[in-house]
Amino acid sequence: MFKPNYLILVLCFFAASLSGHATAQWHQKSFQVMGTQAHVEFWLEQNEHSSISDSPAQLIEKVEQEMHRIDRLMSPYKPNSQLSHINQQAGIAPVTVDQELFNLLLDSRQIAELTQGTFDITYASIGYQYDYRQGQKPAKSDINQALDAIDYRAVMLDKQQSSVRFKNQDVRIDLGGIAKGHAVKQCLAILKAAGIKHGLVSAGGDTGLLGDRRGRPWFVGIKHPRAAEKTAVQLPLSDESISTSGDYERYFIEDGVRYHHIINPKTGDSARKVVSVSIIGKNSTYVDALSTAVFVKGLQEGMALINQLPEYEAIIIDNQQTLHVSKGLQEN
């Protein structure tokens, strides 16, 4: 369902260099959810324990359960999820869904309009026919037949009823390009509501940060797209979210061509103008979706879009593995 892990979280400390007292204040856990590895980490002063109703272990459990809850609601691979029910029934009759899911569908449409359709959840109308583990892709004739169903405007949303309907039965949707960002946002809200001032939540390529790392920035490394053990760049960030989309995790190569999971909605084929896109901003939901949209647009069009959005920044690695940054990062 969701983009795999493209970020390496570079922690700014090593346990061996800290006292036992300080180490005890960092609470963290990694776990599997949404088809990827998630991680939560936060700092809690000893004297703050009494002001927080949950223990650190309970707070971590809340974050983990929140991600699993969202996965149960939005996974296209879970037959009992509301998203699966939409894909099964919305081409026949309106499907009423939870307000949370409906709001995310509204966000998806807004981002589709903002990006002129390079972010489009109906890419799944052909995307489901790719099998990257088995190295299988749909025939060109199947892609051509599915292209008419790839159109975000084919998803009709009724705000009064919180219902979803498709214009035809060939339409399918997948929230893989936005749901992890939404999950990170929800989990950060849980930590913030509990009084946490320094924290991190990640799910695959999506990471959200609360505050800094106690007087120093968090450092997030963007994975090198063609060298598994290397990072292309490390970024000092505080109170930001970052999402990376890349062509190097879920893919196969056939006849020298790389087929990966980031589908160009206009062609039904993998987007190949760049190899990695990272977007930075406050809203982790939008950051997640924009990384996919910019990847599809490519370097020139993608950077032009981000340079028009002052609240977001971009780092793009092109097919020659050259790194490009948006105007706001150039000024810093």
Coordinates of C-alpha atoms in Angstrom, one line a residue:
M1 CA 0.0 0.0 0.0
F2 CA 2.6 2.5 1.0
K3 CA 5.9 3.6 -0.2
P4 CA 8.8 1.7 1.5
N5 CA 11.5 3.3 3.6
Y6 CA 13.5 5.9 1.7
L7 CA 14.9 7.9 4.6
I8 CA 17.6 7.0 7.0
L9 CA 17.1 8.8 10.3
V10 CA 20.4 10.0 11.5
L11 CA 20.4 10.3 15.3
C12 CA 22.4 13.0 16.7
F13 CA 23.7 11.0 19.7
F14 CA 25.3 7.7 20.5
A15 CA 24.3 5.8 23.6
A16 CA 27.9 5.2 24.5
S17 CA 28.5 9.0 24.7
L18 CA 25.6 9.7 27.1
S19 CA 25.1 9.1 30.7
G20 CA 22.7 6.5 31.8
H21 CA 20.4 9.2 33.3
A22 CA 20.1 11.0 29.9
T23 CA 19.7 7.9 27.9
A24 CA 16.7 6.9 30.0
Q25 CA 14.8 10.1 28.9
W26 CA 14.6 9.0 25.3
H27 CA 11.8 6.7 24.7
Q28 CA 11.6 4.9 21.3
K29 CA 10.3 1.9 19.4
S30 CA 10.4 0.6 15.8
F31 CA 7.6 -1.6 14.5
Q32 CA 6.1 -2.8 11.2
V33 CA 3.0 -1.3 9.8
M34 CA 1.6 -0.2 6.5
G35 CA 4.0 -2.5 4.7
T36 CA 7.0 -0.7 6.0
Q37 CA 9.0 0.1 9.2
A38 CA 7.7 2.8 11.5
H39 CA 9.5 4.5 14.3
V40 CA 8.5 6.7 17.3
E41 CA 10.9 8.5 19.5
F42 CA 10.5 11.3 22.1
W43 CA 12.2 13.0 25.0
L44 CA 10.5 13.1 28.4
E45 CA 12.1 14.9 31.5
Q46 CA 11.8 13.0 34.7
N47 CA 9.9 15.8 36.3
E48 CA 7.4 15.8 33.4
H49 CA 6.2 12.2 34.0
S50 CA 3.7 13.4 36.6
S51 CA 2.1 15.9 34.2
I52 CA 1.4 13.3 31.5
S53 CA -1.5 10.9 32.1
D54 CA 0.1 8.1 30.0
S55 CA 3.4 6.3 30.8
P56 CA 6.0 6.5 28.0
A57 CA 5.2 2.9 27.1
Q58 CA 1.5 3.7 26.9
L59 CA 2.2 6.7 24.8
I60 CA 4.2 4.6 22.4
E61 CA 1.4 2.1 22.3
K62 CA -1.0 4.8 21.4
V63 CA 1.1 5.9 18.4
E64 CA 1.6 2.3 17.2
Q65 CA -2.1 1.5 17.5
E66 CA -3.0 4.7 15.7
M67 CA -0.9 3.7 12.7
H68 CA -2.5 0.2 12.7
R69 CA -6.0 1.8 12.9
I70 CA -5.3 4.0 9.9
D71 CA -3.9 1.0 8.0
R72 CA -7.1 -1.0 8.8
L73 CA -9.2 1.9 7.5
M74 CA -7.2 2.8 4.3
S75 CA -5.3 -0.3 3.1
P76 CA -6.4 -1.5 -0.4
Y77 CA -4.9 -4.9 0.6
K78 CA -7.1 -5.5 3.6
P79 CA -10.5 -6.8 2.3
N80 CA -12.4 -5.4 5.2
S81 CA -11.0 -1.9 5.0
Q82 CA -13.3 1.0 4.0
L83 CA -11.0 1.7 1.0
S84 CA -11.4 -1.9 -0.2
H85 CA -15.2 -1.4 0.2
I86 CA -15.0 1.7 -1.9
N87 CA -13.1 -0.1 -4.7
Q88 CA -15.6 -2.9 -4.6
Q89 CA -18.8 -0.9 -4.6
A90 CA -18.3 2.8 -5.5
G91 CA -18.6 2.1 -9.2
I92 CA -22.1 0.7 -8.5
A93 CA -23.5 3.0 -5.8
P94 CA -22.4 5.7 -3.4
V95 CA -20.4 4.4 -0.4
T96 CA -20.6 6.2 2.9
V97 CA -17.3 6.4 4.7
D98 CA -15.8 7.7 8.0
Q99 CA -15.3 11.5 8.0
E100 CA -11.5 11.0 8.4
L101 CA -11.3 9.0 5.2
F102 CA -13.6 11.3 3.4
N103 CA -11.5 14.3 4.4
L104 CA -8.4 12.6 3.1
L105 CA -10.1 12.0 -0.2
L106 CA -10.9 15.7 -0.3
D107 CA -7.2 16.5 0.4
S108 CA -6.3 14.1 -2.4
R109 CA -8.6 15.9 -4.9
Q110 CA -7.2 19.3 -3.8
I111 CA -3.6 18.2 -4.3
A112 CA -4.6 16.6 -7.7
E113 CA -5.9 20.0 -8.8
L114 CA -2.9 21.8 -7.4
T115 CA -0.5 19.5 -9.3
Q116 CA -2.6 19.3 -12.6
G117 CA -3.2 15.6 -12.0
T118 CA 0.4 14.4 -11.4
F119 CA -0.9 13.3 -8.0
D120 CA -3.9 11.1 -8.7
I121 CA -5.2 8.3 -6.4
T122 CA -7.0 6.7 -9.4
Y123 CA -3.6 5.6 -10.8
A124 CA -4.6 2.4 -9.0
S125 CA -6.9 1.7 -11.9
I126 CA -3.8 0.3 -13.6
G127 CA -1.3 0.2 -10.7
Y128 CA -2.9 -2.9 -9.2
Q129 CA -1.8 -4.9 -12.3
Y130 CA 1.9 -4.4 -11.5
D131 CA 3.6 -7.0 -9.3
Y132 CA 7.1 -5.8 -8.4
R133 CA 8.0 -8.9 -6.4
Q134 CA 7.2 -11.2 -9.3
G135 CA 8.6 -8.8 -11.9
Q136 CA 5.3 -8.6 -13.7
K137 CA 3.8 -5.6 -15.6
P138 CA 0.5 -5.2 -17.5
A139 CA 0.4 -5.5 -21.2
K140 CA 0.4 -2.3 -23.2
S141 CA -3.1 -3.0 -24.3
D142 CA -4.2 -3.3 -20.7
I143 CA -2.6 0.0 -19.8
N144 CA -4.3 1.7 -22.8
Q145 CA -7.6 0.3 -21.8
A146 CA -7.2 1.5 -18.2
L147 CA -6.1 5.0 -19.0
D148 CA -9.7 6.3 -19.3
A149 CA -10.3 5.2 -15.7
I150 CA -7.3 7.2 -14.4
D151 CA -8.8 10.6 -13.7
Y152 CA -9.2 12.1 -10.2
R153 CA -12.4 13.7 -11.4
A154 CA -14.0 10.3 -11.7
V155 CA -14.1 10.2 -7.9
M156 CA -17.3 12.0 -6.9
L157 CA -17.5 13.2 -3.3
D158 CA -20.7 14.1 -1.6
K159 CA -19.9 16.3 1.4
Q160 CA -23.4 16.1 2.9
Q161 CA -23.5 12.3 2.9
S162 CA -19.7 11.8 3.3
S163 CA -20.0 9.3 0.4
V164 CA -17.9 8.3 -2.5
R165 CA -19.0 7.2 -6.0
F166 CA -17.0 6.4 -9.1
K167 CA -18.1 7.4 -12.6
N168 CA -17.6 3.9 -13.8
Q169 CA -16.7 0.5 -12.5
D170 CA -13.2 0.5 -13.9
V171 CA -12.0 3.1 -11.4
R172 CA -9.9 2.1 -8.4
I173 CA -8.1 4.3 -5.9
D174 CA -5.0 3.8 -3.7
L175 CA -3.9 6.3 -1.0
G176 CA -0.4 5.0 -0.9
G177 CA 0.9 8.4 -1.8
I178 CA -0.8 10.3 1.1
A179 CA -1.9 8.0 3.9
K180 CA 1.5 7.5 5.5
G181 CA 1.8 11.3 5.7
H182 CA -1.6 11.4 7.3
A183 CA -0.7 8.8 9.8
V184 CA 2.5 10.6 10.8
K185 CA 0.5 13.8 11.2
Q186 CA -2.1 12.0 13.5
C187 CA 0.7 10.4 15.6
L188 CA 2.5 13.7 16.0
A189 CA -0.8 15.2 17.3
I190 CA -1.0 12.4 19.9
L191 CA 2.5 13.2 21.2
K192 CA 1.8 17.0 21.1
A193 CA -1.4 16.6 23.0
A194 CA 0.5 14.6 25.7
G195 CA 2.9 17.5 26.2
I196 CA 5.8 16.1 24.3
K197 CA 8.1 18.9 23.0
H198 CA 10.8 16.9 21.3
G199 CA 9.7 13.9 19.2
L200 CA 9.9 12.1 15.9
V201 CA 7.5 9.8 14.1
S202 CA 8.3 8.1 10.8
A203 CA 6.6 5.6 8.5
G204 CA 8.8 4.5 5.6
G205 CA 9.8 7.6 3.6
D206 CA 7.7 10.0 5.7
T207 CA 9.0 11.6 8.8
G208 CA 7.5 14.3 11.1
L209 CA 9.3 16.2 13.8
L210 CA 8.2 17.9 17.0
G211 CA 10.6 20.7 18.0
D212 CA 14.3 20.1 17.8
R213 CA 16.5 17.5 19.4
R214 CA 16.9 19.4 22.7
G215 CA 18.9 22.4 21.5
R216 CA 20.2 20.8 18.3
P217 CA 18.3 20.0 15.1
W218 CA 17.3 16.5 14.1
F219 CA 19.4 15.3 11.2
V220 CA 17.6 13.4 8.5
G221 CA 19.6 11.7 5.7
I222 CA 18.2 11.2 2.2
K223 CA 19.2 7.8 0.8
H224 CA 21.5 7.7 -2.2
P225 CA 19.3 6.4 -5.0
R226 CA 22.0 4.1 -6.5
A227 CA 24.1 3.2 -3.4
A228 CA 22.2 1.3 -0.8
E229 CA 24.5 2.0 2.1
K230 CA 25.1 5.7 1.4
T231 CA 23.2 8.9 2.0
A232 CA 23.1 11.6 -0.6
V233 CA 22.6 14.5 1.8
Q234 CA 21.9 15.1 5.5
L235 CA 19.4 17.8 6.5
P236 CA 19.2 19.6 9.9
L237 CA 15.5 20.0 10.6
S238 CA 13.2 21.1 13.4
D239 CA 9.4 21.2 13.6
E240 CA 9.2 20.0 10.0
S241 CA 8.0 17.0 8.0
I242 CA 9.9 15.4 5.1
S243 CA 8.8 12.8 2.6
T244 CA 11.0 11.1 0.0
S245 CA 9.8 9.3 -3.1
G246 CA 12.3 7.2 -5.0
D247 CA 12.5 4.6 -7.8
Y248 CA 14.9 2.2 -5.9
E249 CA 12.8 0.2 -3.4
R250 CA 9.8 -1.5 -5.1
Y251 CA 11.0 -2.1 -8.6
F252 CA 12.2 -4.6 -11.2
I253 CA 14.3 -4.3 -14.3
E254 CA 13.2 -5.8 -17.6
D255 CA 15.2 -5.4 -20.8
G256 CA 17.2 -2.6 -19.2
V257 CA 14.0 -0.7 -18.2
R258 CA 13.2 0.0 -14.5
Y259 CA 9.6 -0.5 -13.6
H260 CA 8.8 0.9 -10.2
H261 CA 5.7 1.8 -8.1
I262 CA 5.5 5.6 -8.8
I263 CA 3.1 5.6 -11.8
N264 CA 2.6 8.5 -14.1
P265 CA -1.2 8.9 -14.3
K266 CA -1.0 10.1 -17.8
T267 CA 0.8 7.1 -19.2
G268 CA 0.0 4.2 -16.7
D269 CA 3.8 3.5 -16.7
S270 CA 6.5 4.2 -14.2
A271 CA 7.6 7.8 -14.1
R272 CA 11.3 8.1 -15.1
K273 CA 12.2 11.8 -15.3
V274 CA 14.1 11.7 -11.9
V275 CA 15.2 9.1 -9.4
S276 CA 14.5 10.7 -6.0
V277 CA 12.4 13.6 -4.7
S278 CA 12.2 14.9 -1.1
I279 CA 9.7 17.5 0.0
I280 CA 10.0 19.5 3.3
G281 CA 7.1 21.4 4.9
K282 CA 4.9 21.6 8.0
N283 CA 2.0 19.5 6.7
S284 CA 3.1 15.9 6.6
T285 CA 0.0 14.9 4.6
Y286 CA 0.7 17.4 1.8
V287 CA 4.5 16.7 1.9
D288 CA 3.8 13.0 1.3
A289 CA 1.6 13.7 -1.7
L290 CA 3.8 16.4 -3.2
S291 CA 6.8 14.2 -3.2
T292 CA 4.9 11.8 -5.5
A293 CA 3.6 14.6 -7.7
V294 CA 7.0 16.3 -8.2
F295 CA 8.6 12.9 -9.0
V296 CA 6.1 12.4 -11.8
K297 CA 6.5 16.0 -13.0
G298 CA 10.3 15.8 -13.2
L299 CA 13.0 18.3 -12.4
Q300 CA 11.9 21.4 -14.3
E301 CA 8.1 21.3 -13.8
G302 CA 8.4 19.8 -10.3
M303 CA 10.8 22.5 -9.1
A304 CA 8.7 25.2 -10.7
L305 CA 5.7 24.0 -8.7
I306 CA 7.6 23.9 -5.4
N307 CA 9.1 27.3 -6.0
Q308 CA 5.6 28.7 -6.2
L309 CA 4.7 27.2 -2.8
P310 CA 6.6 29.2 -0.2
E311 CA 5.7 26.8 2.6
Y312 CA 7.4 23.8 0.9
E313 CA 11.0 23.0 -0.3
A314 CA 12.3 20.3 -2.5
I315 CA 15.5 18.3 -3.1
I316 CA 15.5 16.4 -6.4
I317 CA 18.0 13.9 -7.7
D318 CA 17.9 13.6 -11.5
N319 CA 18.8 10.7 -13.7
Q320 CA 22.5 11.7 -13.7
Q321 CA 22.4 11.6 -9.9
T322 CA 22.9 15.3 -9.7
L323 CA 21.2 17.0 -6.7
H324 CA 19.0 20.1 -7.1
V325 CA 17.4 22.2 -4.4
S326 CA 14.5 24.7 -4.4
K327 CA 15.0 28.4 -4.1
G328 CA 14.3 28.5 -0.4
L329 CA 17.1 26.0 0.4
Q330 CA 19.5 27.9 -1.8
E331 CA 19.0 31.0 0.3
N332 CA 19.7 29.2 3.6

